[in-house]
Short mmCIF file of C-alpha atoms in Angstrom, two decimals:
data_model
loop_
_atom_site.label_atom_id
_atom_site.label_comp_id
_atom_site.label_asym_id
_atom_site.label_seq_id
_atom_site.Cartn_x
_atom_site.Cartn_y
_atom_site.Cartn_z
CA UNK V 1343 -4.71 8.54 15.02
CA UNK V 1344 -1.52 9.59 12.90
CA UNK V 1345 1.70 7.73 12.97
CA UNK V 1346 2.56 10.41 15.87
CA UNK V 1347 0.47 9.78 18.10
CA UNK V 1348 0.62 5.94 17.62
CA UNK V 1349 4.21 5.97 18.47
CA UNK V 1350 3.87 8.04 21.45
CA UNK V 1351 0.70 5.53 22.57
CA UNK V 1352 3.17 2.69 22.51
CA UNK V 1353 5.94 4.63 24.46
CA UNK V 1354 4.01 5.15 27.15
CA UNK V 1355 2.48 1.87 27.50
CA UNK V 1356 6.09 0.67 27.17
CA UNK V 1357 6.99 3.01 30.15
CA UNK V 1358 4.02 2.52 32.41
CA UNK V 1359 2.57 -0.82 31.19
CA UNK V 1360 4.76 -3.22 33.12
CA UNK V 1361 4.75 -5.31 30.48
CA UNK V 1362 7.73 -8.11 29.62
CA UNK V 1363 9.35 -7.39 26.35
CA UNK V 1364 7.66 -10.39 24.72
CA UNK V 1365 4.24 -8.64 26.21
CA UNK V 1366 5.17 -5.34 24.52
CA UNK V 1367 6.20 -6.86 21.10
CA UNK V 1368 2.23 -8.24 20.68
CA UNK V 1369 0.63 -4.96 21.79
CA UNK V 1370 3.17 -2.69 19.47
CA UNK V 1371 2.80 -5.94 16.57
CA UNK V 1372 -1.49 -5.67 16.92
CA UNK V 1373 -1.59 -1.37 17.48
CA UNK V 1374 0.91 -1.15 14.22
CA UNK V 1375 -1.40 -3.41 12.20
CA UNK V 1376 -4.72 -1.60 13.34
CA UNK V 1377 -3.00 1.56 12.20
CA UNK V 1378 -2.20 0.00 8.69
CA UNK V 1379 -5.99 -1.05 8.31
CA UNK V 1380 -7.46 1.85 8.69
CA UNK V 1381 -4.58 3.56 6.43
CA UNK V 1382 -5.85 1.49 3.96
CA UNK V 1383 -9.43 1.81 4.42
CA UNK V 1384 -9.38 5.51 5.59
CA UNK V 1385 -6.61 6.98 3.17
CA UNK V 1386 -7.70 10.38 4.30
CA UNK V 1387 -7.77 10.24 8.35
CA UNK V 1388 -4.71 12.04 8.86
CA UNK V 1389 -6.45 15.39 7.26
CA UNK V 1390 -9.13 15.29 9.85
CA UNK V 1391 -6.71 15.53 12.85
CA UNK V 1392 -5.39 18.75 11.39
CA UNK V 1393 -6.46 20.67 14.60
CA UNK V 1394 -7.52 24.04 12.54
CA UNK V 1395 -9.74 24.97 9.71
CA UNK V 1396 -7.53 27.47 8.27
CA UNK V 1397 -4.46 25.07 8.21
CA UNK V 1398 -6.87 22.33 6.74
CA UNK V 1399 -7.87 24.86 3.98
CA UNK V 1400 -4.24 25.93 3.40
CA UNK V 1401 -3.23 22.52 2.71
CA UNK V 1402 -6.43 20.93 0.76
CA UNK V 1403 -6.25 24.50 -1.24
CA UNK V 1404 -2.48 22.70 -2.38
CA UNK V 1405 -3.57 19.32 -2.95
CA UNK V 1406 -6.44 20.24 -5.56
CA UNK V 1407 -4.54 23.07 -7.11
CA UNK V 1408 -1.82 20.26 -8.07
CA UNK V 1409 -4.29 17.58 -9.11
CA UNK V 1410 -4.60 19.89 -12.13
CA UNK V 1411 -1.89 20.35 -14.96
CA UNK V 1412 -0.53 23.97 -14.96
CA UNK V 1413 -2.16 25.85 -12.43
CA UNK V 1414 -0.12 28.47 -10.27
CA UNK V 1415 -0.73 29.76 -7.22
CA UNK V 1416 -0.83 33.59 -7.47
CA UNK V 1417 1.81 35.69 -6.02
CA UNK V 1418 0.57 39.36 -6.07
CA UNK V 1419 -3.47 38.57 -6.00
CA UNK V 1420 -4.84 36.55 -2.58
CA UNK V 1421 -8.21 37.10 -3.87
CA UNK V 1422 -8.52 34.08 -6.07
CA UNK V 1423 -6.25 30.89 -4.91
CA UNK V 1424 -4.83 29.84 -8.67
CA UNK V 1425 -4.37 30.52 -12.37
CA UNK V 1426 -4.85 28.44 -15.34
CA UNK V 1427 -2.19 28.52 -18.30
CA UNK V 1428 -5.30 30.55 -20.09
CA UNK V 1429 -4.80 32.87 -16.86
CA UNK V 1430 -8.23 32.06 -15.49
CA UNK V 1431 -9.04 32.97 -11.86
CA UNK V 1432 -10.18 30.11 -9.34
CA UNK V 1433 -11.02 29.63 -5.90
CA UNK V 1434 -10.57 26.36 -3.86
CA UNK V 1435 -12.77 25.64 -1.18
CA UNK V 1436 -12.61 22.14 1.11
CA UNK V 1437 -14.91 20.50 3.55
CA UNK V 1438 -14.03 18.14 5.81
CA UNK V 1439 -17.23 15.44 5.82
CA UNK V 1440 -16.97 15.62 10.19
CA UNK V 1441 -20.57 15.28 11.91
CA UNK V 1442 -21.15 18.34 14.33
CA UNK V 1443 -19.27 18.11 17.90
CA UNK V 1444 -17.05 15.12 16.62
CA UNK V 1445 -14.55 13.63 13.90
CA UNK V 1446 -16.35 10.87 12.80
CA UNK V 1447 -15.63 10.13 8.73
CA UNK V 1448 -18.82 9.76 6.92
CA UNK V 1449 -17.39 6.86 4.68
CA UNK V 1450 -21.40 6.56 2.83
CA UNK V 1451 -20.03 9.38 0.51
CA UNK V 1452 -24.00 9.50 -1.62
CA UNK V 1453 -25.87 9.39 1.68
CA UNK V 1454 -24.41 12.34 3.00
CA UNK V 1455 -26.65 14.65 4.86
CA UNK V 1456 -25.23 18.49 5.04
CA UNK V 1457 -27.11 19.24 8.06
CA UNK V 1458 -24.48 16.65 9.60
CA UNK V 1459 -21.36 18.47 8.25
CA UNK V 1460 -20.00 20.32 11.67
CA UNK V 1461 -19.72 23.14 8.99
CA UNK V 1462 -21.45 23.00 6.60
CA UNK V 1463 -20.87 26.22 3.65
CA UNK V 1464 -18.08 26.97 1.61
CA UNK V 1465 -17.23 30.41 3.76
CA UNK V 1466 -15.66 33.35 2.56
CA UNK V 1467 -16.52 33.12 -1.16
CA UNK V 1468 -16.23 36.14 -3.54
CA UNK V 1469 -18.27 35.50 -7.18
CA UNK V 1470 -16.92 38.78 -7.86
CA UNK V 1471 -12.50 37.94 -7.44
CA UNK V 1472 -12.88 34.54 -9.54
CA UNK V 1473 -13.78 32.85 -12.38
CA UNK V 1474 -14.50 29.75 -11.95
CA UNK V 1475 -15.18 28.18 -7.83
CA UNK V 1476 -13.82 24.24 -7.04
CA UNK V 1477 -15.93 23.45 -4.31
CA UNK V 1478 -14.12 20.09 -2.67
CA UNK V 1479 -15.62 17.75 0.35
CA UNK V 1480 -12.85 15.42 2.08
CA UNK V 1481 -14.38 12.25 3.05
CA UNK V 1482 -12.27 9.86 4.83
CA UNK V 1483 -12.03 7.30 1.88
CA UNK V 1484 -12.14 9.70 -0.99
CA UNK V 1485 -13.16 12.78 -2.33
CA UNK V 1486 -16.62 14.61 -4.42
CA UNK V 1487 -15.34 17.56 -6.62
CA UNK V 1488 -17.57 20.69 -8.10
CA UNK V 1489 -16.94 22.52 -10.63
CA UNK V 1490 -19.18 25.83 -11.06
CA UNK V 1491 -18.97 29.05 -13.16
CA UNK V 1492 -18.48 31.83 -10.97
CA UNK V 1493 -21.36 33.68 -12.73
CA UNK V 1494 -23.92 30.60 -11.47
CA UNK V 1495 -23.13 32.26 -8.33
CA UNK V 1496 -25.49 35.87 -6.85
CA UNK V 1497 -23.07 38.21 -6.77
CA UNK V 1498 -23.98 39.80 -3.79
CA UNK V 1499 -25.08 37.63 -0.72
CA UNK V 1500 -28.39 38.03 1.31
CA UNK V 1501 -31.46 36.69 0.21
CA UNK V 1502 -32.79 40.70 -1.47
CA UNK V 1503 -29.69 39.63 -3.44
CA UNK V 1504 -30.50 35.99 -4.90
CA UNK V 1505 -30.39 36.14 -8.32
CA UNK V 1506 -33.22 33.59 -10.67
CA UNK V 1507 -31.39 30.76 -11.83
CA UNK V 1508 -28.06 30.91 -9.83
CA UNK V 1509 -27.07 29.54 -6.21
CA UNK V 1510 -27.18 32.03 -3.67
CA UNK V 1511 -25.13 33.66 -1.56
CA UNK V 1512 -25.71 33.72 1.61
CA UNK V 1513 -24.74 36.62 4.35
CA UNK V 1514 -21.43 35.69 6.44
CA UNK V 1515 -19.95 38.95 7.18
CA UNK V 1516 -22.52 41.63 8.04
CA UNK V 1517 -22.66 44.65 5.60
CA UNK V 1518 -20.41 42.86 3.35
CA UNK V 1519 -21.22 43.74 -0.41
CA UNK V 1520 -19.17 41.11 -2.49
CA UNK V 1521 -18.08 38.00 -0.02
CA UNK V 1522 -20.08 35.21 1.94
CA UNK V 1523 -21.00 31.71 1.97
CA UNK V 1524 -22.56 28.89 0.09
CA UNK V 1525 -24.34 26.31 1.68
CA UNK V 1526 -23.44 22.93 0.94
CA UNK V 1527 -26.63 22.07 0.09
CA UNK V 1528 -27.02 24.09 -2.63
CA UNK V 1529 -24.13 22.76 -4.25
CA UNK V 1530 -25.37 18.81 -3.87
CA UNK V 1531 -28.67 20.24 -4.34
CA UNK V 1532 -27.65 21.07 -8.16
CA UNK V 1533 -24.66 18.37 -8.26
CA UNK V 1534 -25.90 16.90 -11.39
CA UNK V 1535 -24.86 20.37 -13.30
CA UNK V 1536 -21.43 20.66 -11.60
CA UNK V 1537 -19.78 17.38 -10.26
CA UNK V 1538 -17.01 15.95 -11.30
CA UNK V 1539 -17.11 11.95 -11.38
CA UNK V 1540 -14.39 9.62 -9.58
CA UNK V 1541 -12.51 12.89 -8.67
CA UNK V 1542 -9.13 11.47 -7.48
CA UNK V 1543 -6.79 13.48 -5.00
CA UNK V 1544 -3.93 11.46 -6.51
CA UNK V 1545 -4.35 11.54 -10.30
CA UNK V 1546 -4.09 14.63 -12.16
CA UNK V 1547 -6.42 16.28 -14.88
CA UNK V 1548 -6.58 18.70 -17.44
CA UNK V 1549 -8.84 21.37 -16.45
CA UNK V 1550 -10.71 22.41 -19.76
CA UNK V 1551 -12.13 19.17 -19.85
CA UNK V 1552 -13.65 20.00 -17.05
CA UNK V 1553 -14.63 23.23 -18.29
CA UNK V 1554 -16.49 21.83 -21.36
CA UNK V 1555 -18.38 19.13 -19.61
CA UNK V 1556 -19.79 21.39 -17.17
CA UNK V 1557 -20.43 24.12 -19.79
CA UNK V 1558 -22.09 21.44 -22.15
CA UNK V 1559 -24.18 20.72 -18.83
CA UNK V 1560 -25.72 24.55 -18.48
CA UNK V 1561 -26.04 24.85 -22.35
CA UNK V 1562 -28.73 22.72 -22.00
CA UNK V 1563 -30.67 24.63 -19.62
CA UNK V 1564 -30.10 27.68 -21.01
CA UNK V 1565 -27.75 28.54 -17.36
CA UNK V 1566 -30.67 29.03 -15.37
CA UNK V 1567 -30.53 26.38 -12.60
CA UNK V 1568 -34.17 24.91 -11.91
CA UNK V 1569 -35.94 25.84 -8.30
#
């Protein structure tokens, strides 16, 4: 519920209820303070009542891009969604955590199942337009946060395609050479290589600190991801 539709709730019980003004001052004094609970334990709600994925994506794509000092959004390139100061490419991808058919908040952020996700890959995904993906899942009390080289990646989706040692690429778009999906699993699946810990919507971070973890990471296993 967003502050929206809780005023509208309590202005039509007002207009319908029947209820004496001291009657309607304890329903709109017990609906406000339910709302400020679950502000406070579900910071995040009002980004799962966005009503489309697009619009979601548009607006997550903002929030990470400025939880990280100096990164642009590109004006003449919508391949890649944002530049670094050392004018490297990156695309943003967000997940809402949503179980399939509803818009319940998975709040058990490390028990997580993917096949719950009501979608459940990072769609439209081009290895070949970026440097670097930031793979993002919303849950309602916080946030997980990948970081992966682009070249961990198959360039070219479809399972002929797969390359040893990378995460695939799966087919979205049929005959499509350079774009499709990952699946979410494959990213949790190899989370110890490319998470970010205590990933914070609200703070900001330097970026190359990122880079150099995760790069320290795939040193040691000589960038070929186990199977």
């Amino acid at each position: 519920m967003t502050k929206e539709e809780l005023e509208l709730m309590l202005c039509d019980i007002e207009k319908y209820g029947g209820l004496a003004p001291e009657g309607m001052a304890i329903v709109r004094e017990a609906l406000e303070g339910y709302y400020k609970r679950c502000q406070i334990r579900y910071p995040y709600y009002s980004y799962f009542t966005i009503a489309t994925g697009k619009k979601y994506g548009d607006i997550m794509e903002m929030r990470v891009r400025n939880s990280f000092n100096g990164w642009t959004k590109p004006t003449n390139d919508t391949s890649y969604d944002a530049l670094t100061p050392q004018k490297e490419r990156i695309e943003i991808k967000s997940l809402r955590a949503c179980s399939k058919g509803q818009t319940q908040i998975f709040l058990k952020q490390d028990r997580v199942s993917p096949s719950k996700f009501s979608t459940s890959s990072y769609q439209q995904t081009k290895p070949s337009c970026c440097d670097w993906f930031v793979f993002h899942i919303l849950f309602g009390d916080g946030s997980r946060l990948f970081v992966i080289p682009s070249k961990m990646v198959s360039q070219h989706p479809g399972e002929a395609n797969v390359e040893p040692g990378k995460i695939p690429l799966s087919i979205q778009h049929r005959n499509h050479q350079t774009e499709g999906q990952v699946n979410l699993g494959q990213v949790l699946k190899y989370a110890k290589y490319f998470e970010i810990n205590d990933y914070d919507l609200e703070k900001q971070y330097d970026f190359a600190s990122f880079q150099e973890e995760i790069t320290q990471r795939l040193d040691e296993i000589n960038w070929q991801l186990p199977r």
